[in-house]
Short mmCIF file of C-alpha atoms in Angstrom, two decimals:
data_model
loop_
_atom_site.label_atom_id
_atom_site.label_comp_id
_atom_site.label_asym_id
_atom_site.label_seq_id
_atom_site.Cartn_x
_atom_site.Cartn_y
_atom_site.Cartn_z
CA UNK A 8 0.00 0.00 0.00
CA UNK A 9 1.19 3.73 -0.74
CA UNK A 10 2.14 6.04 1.96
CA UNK A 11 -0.66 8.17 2.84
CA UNK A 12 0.10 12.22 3.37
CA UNK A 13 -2.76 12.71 5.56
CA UNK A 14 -4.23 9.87 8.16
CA UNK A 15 -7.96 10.78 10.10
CA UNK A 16 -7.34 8.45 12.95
CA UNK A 17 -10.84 8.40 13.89
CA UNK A 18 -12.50 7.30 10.97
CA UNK A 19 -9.02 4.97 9.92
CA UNK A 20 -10.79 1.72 11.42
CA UNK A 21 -14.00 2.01 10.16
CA UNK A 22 -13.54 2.01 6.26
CA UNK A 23 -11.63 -0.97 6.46
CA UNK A 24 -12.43 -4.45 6.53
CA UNK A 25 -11.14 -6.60 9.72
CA UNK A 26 -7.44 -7.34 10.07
CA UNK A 27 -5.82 -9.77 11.62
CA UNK A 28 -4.58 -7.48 13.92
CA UNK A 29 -8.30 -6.25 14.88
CA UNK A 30 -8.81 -9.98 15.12
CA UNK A 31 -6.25 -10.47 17.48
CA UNK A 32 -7.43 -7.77 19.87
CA UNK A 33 -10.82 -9.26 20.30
CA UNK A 34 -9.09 -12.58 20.73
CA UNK A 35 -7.47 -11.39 23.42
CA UNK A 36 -9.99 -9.07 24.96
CA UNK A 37 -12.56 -12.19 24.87
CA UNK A 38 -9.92 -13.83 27.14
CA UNK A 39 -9.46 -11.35 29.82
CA UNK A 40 -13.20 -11.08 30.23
CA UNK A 41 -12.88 -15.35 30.39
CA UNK A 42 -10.65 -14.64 33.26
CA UNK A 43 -12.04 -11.82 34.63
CA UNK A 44 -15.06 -14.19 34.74
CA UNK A 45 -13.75 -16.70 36.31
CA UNK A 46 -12.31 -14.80 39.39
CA UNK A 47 -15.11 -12.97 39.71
CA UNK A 48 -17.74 -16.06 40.32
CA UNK A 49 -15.21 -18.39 41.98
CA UNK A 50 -15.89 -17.39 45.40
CA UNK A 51 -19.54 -18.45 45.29
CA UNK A 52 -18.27 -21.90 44.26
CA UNK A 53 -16.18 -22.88 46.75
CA UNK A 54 -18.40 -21.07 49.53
CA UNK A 55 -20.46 -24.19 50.32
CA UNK A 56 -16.83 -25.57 50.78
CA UNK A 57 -15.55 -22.77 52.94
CA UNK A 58 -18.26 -23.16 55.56
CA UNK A 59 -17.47 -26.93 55.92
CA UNK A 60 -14.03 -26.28 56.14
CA UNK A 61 -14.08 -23.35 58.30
CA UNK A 62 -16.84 -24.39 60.88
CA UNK A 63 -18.79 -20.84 59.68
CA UNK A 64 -22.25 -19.77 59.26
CA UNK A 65 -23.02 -18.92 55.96
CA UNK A 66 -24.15 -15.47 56.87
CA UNK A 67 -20.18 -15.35 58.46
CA UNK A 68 -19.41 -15.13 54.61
CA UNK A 69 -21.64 -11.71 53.72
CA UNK A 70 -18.32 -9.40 54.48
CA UNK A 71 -15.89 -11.44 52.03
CA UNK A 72 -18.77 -11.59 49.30
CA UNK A 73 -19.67 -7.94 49.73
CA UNK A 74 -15.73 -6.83 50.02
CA UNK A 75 -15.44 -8.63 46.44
CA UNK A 76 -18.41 -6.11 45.04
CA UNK A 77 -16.96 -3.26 46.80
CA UNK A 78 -13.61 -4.10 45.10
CA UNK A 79 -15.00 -4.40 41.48
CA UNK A 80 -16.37 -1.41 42.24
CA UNK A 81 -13.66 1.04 43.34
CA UNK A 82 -11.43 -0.61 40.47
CA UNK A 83 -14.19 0.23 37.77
CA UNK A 84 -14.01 3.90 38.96
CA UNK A 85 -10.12 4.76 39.49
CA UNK A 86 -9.10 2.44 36.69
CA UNK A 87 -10.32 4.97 33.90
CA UNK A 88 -8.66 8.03 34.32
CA UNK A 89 -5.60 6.07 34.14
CA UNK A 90 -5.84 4.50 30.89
CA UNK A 91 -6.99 7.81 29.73
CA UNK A 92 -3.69 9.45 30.63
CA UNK A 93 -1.14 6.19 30.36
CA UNK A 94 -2.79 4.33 27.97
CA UNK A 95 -5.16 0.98 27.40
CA UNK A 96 -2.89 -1.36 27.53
CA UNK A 97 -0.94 -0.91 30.19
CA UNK A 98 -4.01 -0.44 32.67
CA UNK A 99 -5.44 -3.92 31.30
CA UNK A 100 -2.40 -5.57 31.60
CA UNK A 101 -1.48 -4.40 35.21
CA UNK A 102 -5.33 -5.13 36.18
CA UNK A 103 -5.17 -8.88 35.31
CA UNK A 104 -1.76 -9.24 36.79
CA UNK A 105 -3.47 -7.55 39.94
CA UNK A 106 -6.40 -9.99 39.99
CA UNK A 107 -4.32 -12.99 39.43
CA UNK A 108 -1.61 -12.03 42.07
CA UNK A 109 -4.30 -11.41 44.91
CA UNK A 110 -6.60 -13.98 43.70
CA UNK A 111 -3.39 -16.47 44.12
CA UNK A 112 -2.57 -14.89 47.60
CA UNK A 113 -6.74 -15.78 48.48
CA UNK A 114 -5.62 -19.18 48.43
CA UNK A 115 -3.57 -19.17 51.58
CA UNK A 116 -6.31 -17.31 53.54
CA UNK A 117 -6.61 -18.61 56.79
CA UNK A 118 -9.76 -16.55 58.38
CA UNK A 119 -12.96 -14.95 57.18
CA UNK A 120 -10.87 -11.46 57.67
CA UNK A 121 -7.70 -12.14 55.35
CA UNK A 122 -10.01 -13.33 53.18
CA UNK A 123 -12.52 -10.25 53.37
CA UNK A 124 -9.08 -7.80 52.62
CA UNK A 125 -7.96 -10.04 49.78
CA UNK A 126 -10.98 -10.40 48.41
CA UNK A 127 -11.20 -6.87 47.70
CA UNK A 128 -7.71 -5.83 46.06
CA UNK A 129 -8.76 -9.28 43.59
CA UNK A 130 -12.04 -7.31 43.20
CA UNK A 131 -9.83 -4.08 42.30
CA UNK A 132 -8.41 -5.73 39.49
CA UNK A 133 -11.16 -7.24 38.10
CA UNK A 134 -13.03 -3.89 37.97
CA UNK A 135 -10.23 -2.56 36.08
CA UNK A 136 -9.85 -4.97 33.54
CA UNK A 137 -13.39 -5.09 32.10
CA UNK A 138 -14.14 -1.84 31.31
CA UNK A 139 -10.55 -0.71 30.12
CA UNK A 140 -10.89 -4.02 27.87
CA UNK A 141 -14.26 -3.00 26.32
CA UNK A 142 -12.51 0.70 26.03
CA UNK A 143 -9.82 -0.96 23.98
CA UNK A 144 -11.93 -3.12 21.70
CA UNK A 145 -14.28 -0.48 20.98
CA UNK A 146 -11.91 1.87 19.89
CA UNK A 147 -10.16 -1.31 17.37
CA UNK A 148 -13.48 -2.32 15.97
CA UNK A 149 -14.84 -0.65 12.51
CA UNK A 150 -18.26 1.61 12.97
CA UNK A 151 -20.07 -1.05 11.58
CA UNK A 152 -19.35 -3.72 13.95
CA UNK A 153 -18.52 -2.04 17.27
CA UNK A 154 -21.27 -2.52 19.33
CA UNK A 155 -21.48 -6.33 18.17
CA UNK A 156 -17.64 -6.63 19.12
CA UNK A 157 -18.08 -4.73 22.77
CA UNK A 158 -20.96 -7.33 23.46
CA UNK A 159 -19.26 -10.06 21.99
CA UNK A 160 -16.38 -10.05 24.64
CA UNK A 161 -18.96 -9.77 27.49
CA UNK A 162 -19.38 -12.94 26.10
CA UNK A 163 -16.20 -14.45 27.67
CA UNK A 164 -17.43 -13.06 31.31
CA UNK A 165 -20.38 -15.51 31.34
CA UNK A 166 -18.36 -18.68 29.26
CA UNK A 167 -15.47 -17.91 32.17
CA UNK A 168 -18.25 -18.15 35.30
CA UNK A 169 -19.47 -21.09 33.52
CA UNK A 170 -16.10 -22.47 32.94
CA UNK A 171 -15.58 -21.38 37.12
CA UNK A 172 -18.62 -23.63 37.70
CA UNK A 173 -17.77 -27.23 36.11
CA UNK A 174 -13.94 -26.59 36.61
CA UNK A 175 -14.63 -25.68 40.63
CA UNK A 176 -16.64 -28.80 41.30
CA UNK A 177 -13.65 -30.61 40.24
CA UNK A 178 -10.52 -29.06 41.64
CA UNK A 179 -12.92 -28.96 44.89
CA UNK A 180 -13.11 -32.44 45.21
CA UNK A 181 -9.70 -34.05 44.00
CA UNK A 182 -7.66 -31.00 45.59
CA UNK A 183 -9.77 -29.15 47.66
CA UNK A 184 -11.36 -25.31 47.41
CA UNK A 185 -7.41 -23.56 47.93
CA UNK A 186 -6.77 -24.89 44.39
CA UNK A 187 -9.76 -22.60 42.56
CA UNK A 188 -8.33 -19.63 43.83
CA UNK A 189 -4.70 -20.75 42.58
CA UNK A 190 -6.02 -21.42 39.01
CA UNK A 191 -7.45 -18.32 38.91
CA UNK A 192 -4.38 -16.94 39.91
CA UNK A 193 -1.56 -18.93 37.98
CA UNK A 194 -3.73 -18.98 34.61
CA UNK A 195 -4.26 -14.78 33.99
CA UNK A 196 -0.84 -13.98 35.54
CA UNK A 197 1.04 -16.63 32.77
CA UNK A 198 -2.16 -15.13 29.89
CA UNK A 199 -0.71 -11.20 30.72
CA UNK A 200 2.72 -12.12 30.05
CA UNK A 201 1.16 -12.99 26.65
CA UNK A 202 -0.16 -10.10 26.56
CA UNK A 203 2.58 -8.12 27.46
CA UNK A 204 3.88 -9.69 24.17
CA UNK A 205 0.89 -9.53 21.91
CA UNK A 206 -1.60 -6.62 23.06
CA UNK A 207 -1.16 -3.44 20.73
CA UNK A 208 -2.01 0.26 22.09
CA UNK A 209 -5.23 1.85 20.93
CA UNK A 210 -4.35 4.02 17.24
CA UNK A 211 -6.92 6.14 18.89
CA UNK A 212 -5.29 6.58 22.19
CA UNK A 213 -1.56 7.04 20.45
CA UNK A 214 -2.95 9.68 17.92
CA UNK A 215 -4.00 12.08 21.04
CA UNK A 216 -0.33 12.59 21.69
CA UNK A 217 2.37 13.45 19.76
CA UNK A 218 5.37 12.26 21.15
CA UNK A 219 3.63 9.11 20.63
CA UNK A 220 3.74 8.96 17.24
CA UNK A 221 6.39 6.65 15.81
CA UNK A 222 4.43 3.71 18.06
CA UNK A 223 1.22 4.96 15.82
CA UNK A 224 3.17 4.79 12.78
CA UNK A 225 4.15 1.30 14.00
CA UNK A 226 0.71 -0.06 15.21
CA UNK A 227 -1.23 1.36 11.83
CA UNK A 228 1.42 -0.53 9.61
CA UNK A 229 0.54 -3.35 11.27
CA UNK A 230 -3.63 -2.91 10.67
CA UNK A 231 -2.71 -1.29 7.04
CA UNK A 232 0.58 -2.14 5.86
CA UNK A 233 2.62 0.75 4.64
CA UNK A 234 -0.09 3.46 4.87
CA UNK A 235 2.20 5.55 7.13
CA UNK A 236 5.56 7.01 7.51
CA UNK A 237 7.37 9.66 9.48
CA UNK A 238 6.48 12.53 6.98
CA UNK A 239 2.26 11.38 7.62
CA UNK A 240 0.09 13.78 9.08
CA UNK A 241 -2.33 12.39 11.89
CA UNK A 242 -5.55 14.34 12.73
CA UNK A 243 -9.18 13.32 14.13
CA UNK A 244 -12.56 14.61 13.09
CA UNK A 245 -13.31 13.66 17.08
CA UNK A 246 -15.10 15.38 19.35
CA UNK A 247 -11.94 17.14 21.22
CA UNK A 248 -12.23 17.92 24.97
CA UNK A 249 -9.45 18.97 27.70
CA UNK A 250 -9.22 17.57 31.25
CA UNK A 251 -8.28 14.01 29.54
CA UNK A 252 -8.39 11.81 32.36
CA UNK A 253 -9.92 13.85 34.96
CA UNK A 254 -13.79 12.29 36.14
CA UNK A 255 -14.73 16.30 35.95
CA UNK A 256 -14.44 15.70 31.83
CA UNK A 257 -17.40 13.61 31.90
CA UNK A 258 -19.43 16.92 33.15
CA UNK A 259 -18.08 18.85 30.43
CA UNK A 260 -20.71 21.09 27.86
CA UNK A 261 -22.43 18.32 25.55
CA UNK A 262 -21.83 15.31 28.12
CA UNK A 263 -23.06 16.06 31.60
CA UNK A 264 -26.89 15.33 30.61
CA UNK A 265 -26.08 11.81 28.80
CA UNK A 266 -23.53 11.08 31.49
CA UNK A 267 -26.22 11.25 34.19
CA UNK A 268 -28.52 8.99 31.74
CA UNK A 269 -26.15 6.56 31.02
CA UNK A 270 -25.41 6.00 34.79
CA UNK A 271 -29.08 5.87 35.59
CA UNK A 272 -29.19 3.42 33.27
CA UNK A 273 -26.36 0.71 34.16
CA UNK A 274 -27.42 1.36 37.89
CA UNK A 275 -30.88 0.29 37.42
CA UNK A 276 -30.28 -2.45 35.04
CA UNK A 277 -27.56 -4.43 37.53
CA UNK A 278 -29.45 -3.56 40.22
CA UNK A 279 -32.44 -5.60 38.71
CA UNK A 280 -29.97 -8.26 37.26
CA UNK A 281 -27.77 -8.72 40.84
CA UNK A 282 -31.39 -8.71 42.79
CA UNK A 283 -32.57 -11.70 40.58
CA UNK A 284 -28.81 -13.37 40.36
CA UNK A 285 -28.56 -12.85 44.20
CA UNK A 286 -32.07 -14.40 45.58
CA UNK A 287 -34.05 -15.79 42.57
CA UNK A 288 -33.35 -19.72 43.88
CA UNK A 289 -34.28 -18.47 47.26
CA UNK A 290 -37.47 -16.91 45.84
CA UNK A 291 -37.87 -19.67 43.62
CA UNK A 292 -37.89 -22.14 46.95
CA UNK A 293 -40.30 -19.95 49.20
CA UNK A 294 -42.67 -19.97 45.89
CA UNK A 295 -43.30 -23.92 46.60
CA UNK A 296 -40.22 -25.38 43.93
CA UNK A 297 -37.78 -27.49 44.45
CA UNK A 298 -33.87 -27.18 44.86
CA UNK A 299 -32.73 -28.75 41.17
CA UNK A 300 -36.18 -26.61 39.98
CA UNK A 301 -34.55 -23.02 41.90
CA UNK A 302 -31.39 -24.17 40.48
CA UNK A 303 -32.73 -24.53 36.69
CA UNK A 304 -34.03 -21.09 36.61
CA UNK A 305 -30.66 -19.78 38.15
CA UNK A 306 -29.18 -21.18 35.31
CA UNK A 307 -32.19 -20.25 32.34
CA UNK A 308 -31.73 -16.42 33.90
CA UNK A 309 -27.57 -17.00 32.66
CA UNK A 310 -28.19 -18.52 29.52
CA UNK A 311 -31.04 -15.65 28.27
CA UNK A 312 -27.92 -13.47 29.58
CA UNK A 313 -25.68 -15.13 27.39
CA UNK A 314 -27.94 -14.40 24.52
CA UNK A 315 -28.77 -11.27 25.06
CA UNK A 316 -24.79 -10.13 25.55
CA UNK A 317 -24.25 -11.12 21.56
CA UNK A 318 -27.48 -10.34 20.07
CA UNK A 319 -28.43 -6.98 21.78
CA UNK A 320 -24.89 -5.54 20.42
CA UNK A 321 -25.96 -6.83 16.57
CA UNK A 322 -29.26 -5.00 17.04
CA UNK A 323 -27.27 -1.93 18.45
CA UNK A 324 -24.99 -1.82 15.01
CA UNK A 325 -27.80 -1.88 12.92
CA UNK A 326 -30.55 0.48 14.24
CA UNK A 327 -30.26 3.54 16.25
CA UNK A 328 -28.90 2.84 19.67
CA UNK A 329 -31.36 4.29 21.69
CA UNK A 330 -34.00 2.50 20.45
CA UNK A 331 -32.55 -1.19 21.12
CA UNK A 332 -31.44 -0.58 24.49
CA UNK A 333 -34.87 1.21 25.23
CA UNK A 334 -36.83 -1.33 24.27
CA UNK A 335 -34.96 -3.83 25.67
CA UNK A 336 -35.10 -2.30 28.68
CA UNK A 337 -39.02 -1.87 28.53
CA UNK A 338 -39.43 -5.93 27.63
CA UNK A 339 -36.99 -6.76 30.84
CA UNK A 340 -39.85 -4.30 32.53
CA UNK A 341 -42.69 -6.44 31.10
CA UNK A 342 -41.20 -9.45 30.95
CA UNK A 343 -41.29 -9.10 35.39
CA UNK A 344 -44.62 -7.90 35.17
CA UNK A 345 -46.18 -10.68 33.33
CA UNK A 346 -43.85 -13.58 35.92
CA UNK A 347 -45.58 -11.72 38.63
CA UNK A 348 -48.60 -12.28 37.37
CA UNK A 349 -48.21 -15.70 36.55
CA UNK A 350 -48.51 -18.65 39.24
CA UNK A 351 -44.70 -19.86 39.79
CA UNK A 352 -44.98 -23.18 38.06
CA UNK A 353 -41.74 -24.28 35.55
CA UNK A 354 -44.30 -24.54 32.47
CA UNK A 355 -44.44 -21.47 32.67
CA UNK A 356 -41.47 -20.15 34.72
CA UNK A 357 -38.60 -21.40 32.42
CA UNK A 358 -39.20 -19.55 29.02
CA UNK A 359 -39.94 -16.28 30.64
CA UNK A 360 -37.04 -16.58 33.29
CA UNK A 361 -34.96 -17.29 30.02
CA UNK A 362 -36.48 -14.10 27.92
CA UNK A 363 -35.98 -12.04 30.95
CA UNK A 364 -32.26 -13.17 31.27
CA UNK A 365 -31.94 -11.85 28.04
CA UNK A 366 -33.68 -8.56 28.28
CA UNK A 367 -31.80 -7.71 31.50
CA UNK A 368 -27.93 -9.18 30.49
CA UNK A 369 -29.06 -7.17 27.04
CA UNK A 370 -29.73 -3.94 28.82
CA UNK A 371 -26.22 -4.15 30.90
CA UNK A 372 -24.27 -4.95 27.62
CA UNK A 373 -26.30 -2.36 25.54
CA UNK A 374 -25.10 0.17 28.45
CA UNK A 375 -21.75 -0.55 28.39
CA UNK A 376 -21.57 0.51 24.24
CA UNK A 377 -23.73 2.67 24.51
CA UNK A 378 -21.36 4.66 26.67
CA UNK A 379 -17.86 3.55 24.56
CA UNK A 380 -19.63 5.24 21.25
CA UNK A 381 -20.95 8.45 23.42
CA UNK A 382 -17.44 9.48 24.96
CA UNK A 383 -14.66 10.84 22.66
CA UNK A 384 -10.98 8.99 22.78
CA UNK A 385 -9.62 11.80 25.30
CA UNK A 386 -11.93 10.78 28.30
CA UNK A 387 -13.37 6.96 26.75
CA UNK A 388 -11.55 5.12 29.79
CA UNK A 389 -13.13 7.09 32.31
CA UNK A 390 -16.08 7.55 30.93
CA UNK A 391 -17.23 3.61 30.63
CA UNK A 392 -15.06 3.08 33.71
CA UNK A 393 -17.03 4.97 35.45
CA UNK A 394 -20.56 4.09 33.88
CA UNK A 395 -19.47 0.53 34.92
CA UNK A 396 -18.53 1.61 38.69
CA UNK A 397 -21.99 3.44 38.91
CA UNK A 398 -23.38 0.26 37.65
CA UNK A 399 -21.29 -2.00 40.12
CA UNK A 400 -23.12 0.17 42.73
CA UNK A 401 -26.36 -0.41 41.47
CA UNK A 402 -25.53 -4.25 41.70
CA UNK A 403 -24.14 -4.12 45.28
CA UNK A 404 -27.96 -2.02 45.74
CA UNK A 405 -29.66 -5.06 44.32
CA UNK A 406 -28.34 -7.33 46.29
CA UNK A 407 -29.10 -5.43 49.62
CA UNK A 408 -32.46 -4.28 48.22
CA UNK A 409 -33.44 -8.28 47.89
CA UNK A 410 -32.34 -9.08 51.11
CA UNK A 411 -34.48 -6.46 52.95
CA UNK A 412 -37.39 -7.77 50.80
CA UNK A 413 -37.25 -11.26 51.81
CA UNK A 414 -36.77 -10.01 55.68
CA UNK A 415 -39.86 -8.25 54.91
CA UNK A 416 -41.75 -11.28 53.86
CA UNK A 417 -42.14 -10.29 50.13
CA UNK A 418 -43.51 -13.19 48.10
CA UNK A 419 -42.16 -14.33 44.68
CA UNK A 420 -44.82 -12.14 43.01
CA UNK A 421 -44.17 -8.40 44.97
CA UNK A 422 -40.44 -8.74 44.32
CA UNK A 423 -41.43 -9.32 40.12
CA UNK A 424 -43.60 -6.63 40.13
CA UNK A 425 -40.73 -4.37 42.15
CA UNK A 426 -38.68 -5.05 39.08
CA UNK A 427 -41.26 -2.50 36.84
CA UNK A 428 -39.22 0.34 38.61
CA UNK A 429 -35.86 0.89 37.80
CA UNK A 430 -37.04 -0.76 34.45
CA UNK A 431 -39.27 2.46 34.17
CA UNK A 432 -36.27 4.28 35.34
CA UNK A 433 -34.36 2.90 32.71
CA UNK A 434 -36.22 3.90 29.88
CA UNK A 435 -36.83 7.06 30.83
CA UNK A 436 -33.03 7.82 31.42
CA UNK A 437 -32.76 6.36 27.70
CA UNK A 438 -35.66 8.65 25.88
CA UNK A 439 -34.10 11.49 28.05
CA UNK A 440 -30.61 11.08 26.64
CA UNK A 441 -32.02 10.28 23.29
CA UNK A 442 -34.26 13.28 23.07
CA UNK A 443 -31.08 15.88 23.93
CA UNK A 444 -29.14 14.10 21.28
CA UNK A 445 -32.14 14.35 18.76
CA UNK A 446 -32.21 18.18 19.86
CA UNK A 447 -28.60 19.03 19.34
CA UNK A 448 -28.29 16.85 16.05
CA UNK A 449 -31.11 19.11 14.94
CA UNK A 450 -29.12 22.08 16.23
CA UNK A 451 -26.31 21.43 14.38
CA UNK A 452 -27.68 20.77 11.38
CA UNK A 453 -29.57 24.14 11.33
CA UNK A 454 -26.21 26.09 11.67
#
C-alpha cells in the first residue's frame, strides 16, 4: 500500500475491513473477560466448601462476598482516568496481573478477615480490567461492527463463570477449594505475560499525543501495511475535549446530561440483574419449587444473559442505539410484570425466566456501548469506567435491596412486580438522553 500524506485516525478503522490485527485484539480481549469471569464467580463456588471447612455460618461469609463487590467497584471507577492518561494497555495488563496475584494470595487465607481484605484488592483488578478491555476493543473495531464486538467479549465473562462452575466442582473435590483460587491466579498472571507480548495500544489513544507517534506509525502498519511514515500527518474529526483523564471531563458542555442517563441506566439495570442473580433460587424455593427446579431457573436467567450479551450488540450496530437498548429495557420491565402475574410453576417459569435473562444481560451490555460510542478517545476510559462503577453500585444495591425484601416477607410475586421500577427508570433515562441528542443533532444541522 502507498504512503498516505494525511491519516484521520478516527474514521481509519471504520472504512476498512477486519485485520488480523483487529482480530487479534478481540481474541485477546474475549480472554481477559474469560478470566475476569472466572475470578469474579469463583468465590460463590467454593463457599459451600468454605463453611465446611471453616466451621462458619453462611451469613459469616456476607463481608468477604460484599468486600469482592466493593472491590469491582472502586477498580471500575479509578481504573479509567488512568488509561486515559497512560494508555489501554498498560491499565489492562497491570489489572489482570493484579487480579491474578491477589486472587493467588486468596488461596492461603486462613480466616474470614484475610479473606474479606484479599478479596477486595482481587475485586480491584477485576473492575479494572473489564471496562478498560471494552474501552480498547471499541476503539479497534470498525463503525459497523462495534457494538457487536463490545458485546461479543462480554461474552467471555459468562463462558469464564461457567467455565468457574464445572472446573470448581472438580478441583474442589480431587484438591480441595485452595486450588480454585490458585487457578485463577496462575492462569491470567502466565495469559498477561502474553499479553505483554501480543496486546497493541489503541491508534486512537496514540494519535491524542504526539510524542507518541512513531508507536502509531508502528501499530497502523501493522492494521494497514505501509499506509504511514514519518512525513504522515495524523488528525481526528473527534469530538476534542481537555481535562483528559480527569472524572470532571465527563461533566463537560455536551456530556453532563447523557452522562447522568447513562449512569441511571447501568445502575438500574444491575441492580435488577444482581437482585434476581442474588435471591431468585431463594425466591424460587419460598414460591413452593424445588432445589434442582430453583437451580434450573438460576441457570435459564444466565443462559437468556448469554444471549442477550451477543445479540443486543448486533441489534445496536444496525438500528439507532437508543431505540434497542430502550426497548430492551421496557421488555426486561414487562417481561417481570407478566412472571408476577403468573402462578410460579416451571411450564411457565422457564421460558420467561430465560427471555428475561436476556432482556436484562441485554440492557447491561447495551449500556456498556452505549457509553464507549458516546465518549470521545480523550476521556473513553473514564467515561465507561465509570458508567461501569456506577453500575457496580447499582448491583451491590440489588443485592441489599433483595435481602431487605425477603426479611420483609415479600412473596415471589411483589419482588417481580418491584422489578417495573428501575425498568421504568431505565427507559426514561434512555428517551431522556435520546431526546437531547435528537435536539442538538437538529441544532447542528440548522447552523
Amino acid at each position: 500500500m502507498s504512503h498516505s500524506p494525511n491519516v484521520d485516525v478516527s474514521t481509519f478503522m471504520d472504512a476498512r475491513k477486519m485485520s488480523a490485527r483487529q482480530w487479534l485484539v478481540l481474541f485477546l480481549g474475549f480472554m481477559v473477560l474469560v478470566f475476569d469471569g472466572f475470578d469474579t464467580t469463583a468465590i460463590g463456588f467454593i463457599a459451600p466448601a468454605l463453611v465446611d471447612d471453616w466451621g462458619v455460618l453462611r451469613h459469616d461469609l456476607g463481608p468477604v462476598m460484599m468486600s469482592g463487590l466493593l472491590g469491582l467497584a472502586f477498580g471500575s471507577l479509578t481504573a479509567g482516568p488512568l488509561a486515559d492518561r497512560f494508555g489501554r494497555r498498560p491499565v489492562i495488563i497491570g489489572s489482570v496481573l493484579l487480579f491474578g496475584f491477589w486472587s493467588l494470595a486468596s488461596a492461603w487465607s486462613t480466616g474470614i478477615t484475610s479473606l474479606t481484605i484479599l478479596r477486595f484488592l482481587t475485586g480491584v483488578g477485576l473492575g479494572a480490567s473489564m471496562p478498560n478491555t471494552a474501552t480498547l476493543i471499541s476503539e479497534f473495531a470498525p463503525k459497523r461492527y462495534r457494538s457487536h464486538m463490545v458485546s461479543f467479549i462480554y461474552c467471555g465473562f459468562a463462558f469464564g463463570a461457567a467455565l468457574g462452575g464445572l472446573g470448581s466442582e472438580w478441583l474442589i473435590e480431587h484438591f480441595g477449594w485452595r486450588s480454585v483460587l490458585v487457578a485463577g491466579g496462575v492462569l491470567p498472571i502466565a495469559f498477561a505475560l502474553l499479553l505483554v507480548l501480543s496486546l497493541p495500544e489503541s491508534i486512537r489513544f496514540l494519535a491524542q499525543n504526539s510524542a507518541l507517534k512513531d508507536r502509531l506509525i508502528k501499530e497502523i502498519n501493522k492494521v494497514a501495511p505501509g499506509l504511514a511514515n514519518a512525513q504522515t500527518h495524523f488528525h481526528s474529526s473527534e469530538t476534542a475535549i481537555k481535562a483528559t483523564g480527569k472524572v470532571s471531563a465527563l461533566f463537560a458542555p455536551g456530556f453532563s446530561l447523557g452522562t447522568c442517563m447513562i449512569w441511571v441506566t447501568l445502575f438500574m439495570g444491575l441492580l435488577t440483574m444482581y437482585l434476581l442473580s442474588s435471591w431468585l433460587p431463594l425466591l424460587s424455593r419460598d414460591a413452593g419449587l424445588s432445589m434442582g427446579e430453583a437451580a434450573l431457573l438460576g441457570s435459564l436467567l444466565q443462559i437468556g444473559g448469554m444471549l442477550g450479551n451477543f445479540t443486543v450488540g448486533m441489534k445496536m450496530d444496525r438500528w439507532e442505539h437508543h431505540k434497542v437498548v430502550g426497548a430492551t429495557v421496557f421488555c426486561g420491565g414487562a417481561c417481570a410484570v407478566l412472571i408476577a402475574l403468573q402462578q410460579p410453576t416451571m411450564q411457565v417459569l422457564c421460558p420467561l425466566i430465560l427471555l428475561l435473562g436476556y432482556f436484562l444481560n441485554g440492557v447491561n451490555v447495551g449500556g456498556y456501548a452505549l457509553a464507549a460510542a458516546f465518549y470521545p478517545t480523550q476521556i473513553r476510559a473514564t467515561g465507561v469506567c465509570w458508567a461501569t462503577g456506577i453500575g457496580r453500585l447499582g448491583a451491590i444495591s440489588g443485592a441489599g435491596i433483595g435481602a431487605l425484601m425477603l426479611a420483609a416477607q415479600w412473596n415471589f410475586s411483589q419482588v417481580f412486580l418491584f422489578l417495573a421500577i428501575p425498568s421504568l427508570l431505565g427507559v426514561t433515562a434512555l428517551w431522556v438522553k435520546s431526546r437531547k441528542r435528537n435536539a442538538s443533532a437538529i441544532a447542528t444541522a440548522a447552523n
